[in-house]
Amino acid sequence: MTPGLLTAVVLALASFAGMLRLLWRQYRAEPPHRARAWRLGLLLLAQPLCAALLHLTLFPPPLRTPQAELTVLTAAAAPGAFAADTARVSLPEAPAGLSGERAPDLATALRRHPQVRRLRVIGAGLEARDREAAQGLALSFVPASQPRGLLEWWPPQRAGLGNAFVLHGRAHDLAGGSAELLDPAGQRIDRVELGRDGGFRLEGLARAAGPVEFALRLRDARGTAVETLSLPLTVVAPPTPRVWLLAGAPNPESKYLRRWAEDAGVRLHTQVALGAGLQIGDAPLPIDAATLAGFDLLLIDERAWDGLSDASRAAVSAAARDGLGVLLRATGPLSARTRAQWRGLGFALGGGADALPARWPAQPRDEAAVRARLGPGSADAPRRADQAPGEAPLLSRRALALPADAQIWLRAADGAALAAWRPYGRGRVAVWTLSDSFRLVLAGRDELHAQLWSEALATVARAGAEDAPVRDEASPLDPFRQYRRSALCGLGDSARVMQPDGRVAALPIDPAAGARRCAGFWPQHPGWHLLIDDERRVPFVVRAQDEAPGLRANELRQGTWALVRSTPATIVAGAAPPRWFAPAASARMPAWPWFLAWLAAAAALWWFERSRLGRRNTASAGAA
């Protein structure tokens, strides 16, 4: 309870007690000695009146001042963006040459100017520390021009070993320029022209496990490098995927799938039927629930499917519901029974009697990037550094019409669907129409073959649990930065961060965070950090204070615009209550007029109570 409210309660009880006393005296008095009604009424009204005037003396009402506007100068504020006669403050990020009162933060500035009800922010925008102080005030924003270079991006924080990853982003003021992705060795592995809005999409391949640093390089229309930004990536080696390959006949596709699995570290169990009950490959396994539970993905073509018993098909269906990924390879015509059974798995397929050509999707012709992806080759098949990569060959696919509601993840150059999946219980079932992806290897494009099957494995195989990446909850649009407060959430009681200099920073949980379990962290050094939380070890990178200025400027701009949209356009003068940190003397009316009014009312009440006005004539009453 505030002091003003407590005092009001005490004064109300006192005035109520005084009114009860007057009424009791009036009741106990003999009729000839009772006060007249108008005298009693004045005495009763005087009790709350004096109490109210005394309360206003102790706690004067707030001043109803007109809306006062304060200009707030932030980073990149231009001298000509504000009038010379405006009240203004400069936050620490504002340029040093600007005139105005310096303040360490916005909350301090508002304590110095409690009458302010409007803010006009000029420059890059408000820091995260100042946004809470600006809430509840009318806010306008005059943003500074954005720097040239990277404006925003959506980088991957982690990738599986041997898998491809995608980087999306947008650059500013680089019309006609390009974006390049460099591997940790500095070789260009992808390059695209910037779109009209500056957007780009780059693809890379994670070849080595552990924390690695790729790089993004932006060039202008003349080819001059404008900005190069490191792309930290944690490449994790997931548990070895377990894949079961069932083929109805020997074919080159199975042979090159075995080679890919061996290079990618995939544990592949192969069974290829020869007919008459004969098989080649690994030792035959029974197709039942116990065996299927030990695999993450089942690759099976239409011939092998036709050779399964009803019990085996039921076991495959049940395993898919429990999370097993099933990839149905359509390499030839499908029988009516197979179509019906695959329809039960969620795929009503049309056509399929003929084979059609499938051209690989067109890609930008960048020989340097392709050679970097291909690598030096192997000991028995080395590649020269200047060897020109071959063209992607023409493949073939079955003319199957995949369901329109299925999730298609692979298309040919003409848009024809080559592979699609659907959820089936806790697992996924997919249909694959390519029959000769091995031709990519024969054409010298084994990186495309590896990418193709790595995406298939990542898309369809049984999902595994992974540690969530570390992100800054305080500034989700901008990565961790040196000397800036960050917020880490979802932490345990023993969470801590190992810094590049070897020091360990504890992360005490903020009680106000509740179930989110967040802690504040002020990184002092740029570079790789390691979050240690019980058994979890998650690396993350802190950027230098002045690195990627475009990302920083865009985060400030977006955060300030979000605050502008969430605050009212105007504040009614005097409607907002005084801030808890506002000095009472400057926020309220002076107390002396209320004191004089209370003194006059109290003196008048003292005189009136002792006067004979309104009393009955006691002498005449006694004579009668």
mmCIF file of C-alpha atoms in Angstrom, residues 18 21-22 25 39 43 46-47 602-613 615:
data_model
loop_
_atom_site.group_PDB
_atom_site.id
_atom_site.type_symbol
_atom_site.label_atom_id
_atom_site.label_comp_id
_atom_site.label_asym_id
_atom_site.label_seq_id
_atom_site.Cartn_x
_atom_site.Cartn_y
_atom_site.Cartn_z
ATOM 1 C CA GLY A 18 -16.063 12.115 14.084
ATOM 2 C CA ARG A 21 -19.560 10.949 17.523
ATOM 3 C CA LEU A 22 -21.747 13.853 16.376
ATOM 4 C CA ARG A 25 -24.282 13.086 20.898
ATOM 5 C CA ARG A 39 -26.217 22.846 12.240
ATOM 6 C CA LEU A 43 -20.854 19.701 11.190
ATOM 7 C CA ALA A 46 -17.113 19.572 7.633
ATOM 8 C CA GLN A 47 -15.509 16.297 8.829
ATOM 9 C CA ALA A 602 -10.341 23.847 10.396
ATOM 10 C CA ALA A 603 -10.498 27.348 12.000
ATOM 11 C CA ALA A 604 -14.068 27.866 10.775
ATOM 12 C CA LEU A 605 -15.083 24.445 12.143
ATOM 13 C CA TRP A 606 -13.433 25.219 15.515
ATOM 14 C CA TRP A 607 -15.344 28.512 15.776
ATOM 15 C CA PHE A 608 -18.630 27.026 14.575
ATOM 16 C CA GLU A 609 -18.510 24.145 17.084
ATOM 17 C CA ARG A 610 -18.127 26.639 19.934
ATOM 18 C CA SER A 611 -20.715 29.146 18.725
ATOM 19 C CA ARG A 612 -24.413 29.065 19.662
ATOM 20 C CA LEU A 613 -25.557 29.193 16.046
ATOM 21 C CA ARG A 615 -28.497 25.560 19.061
#
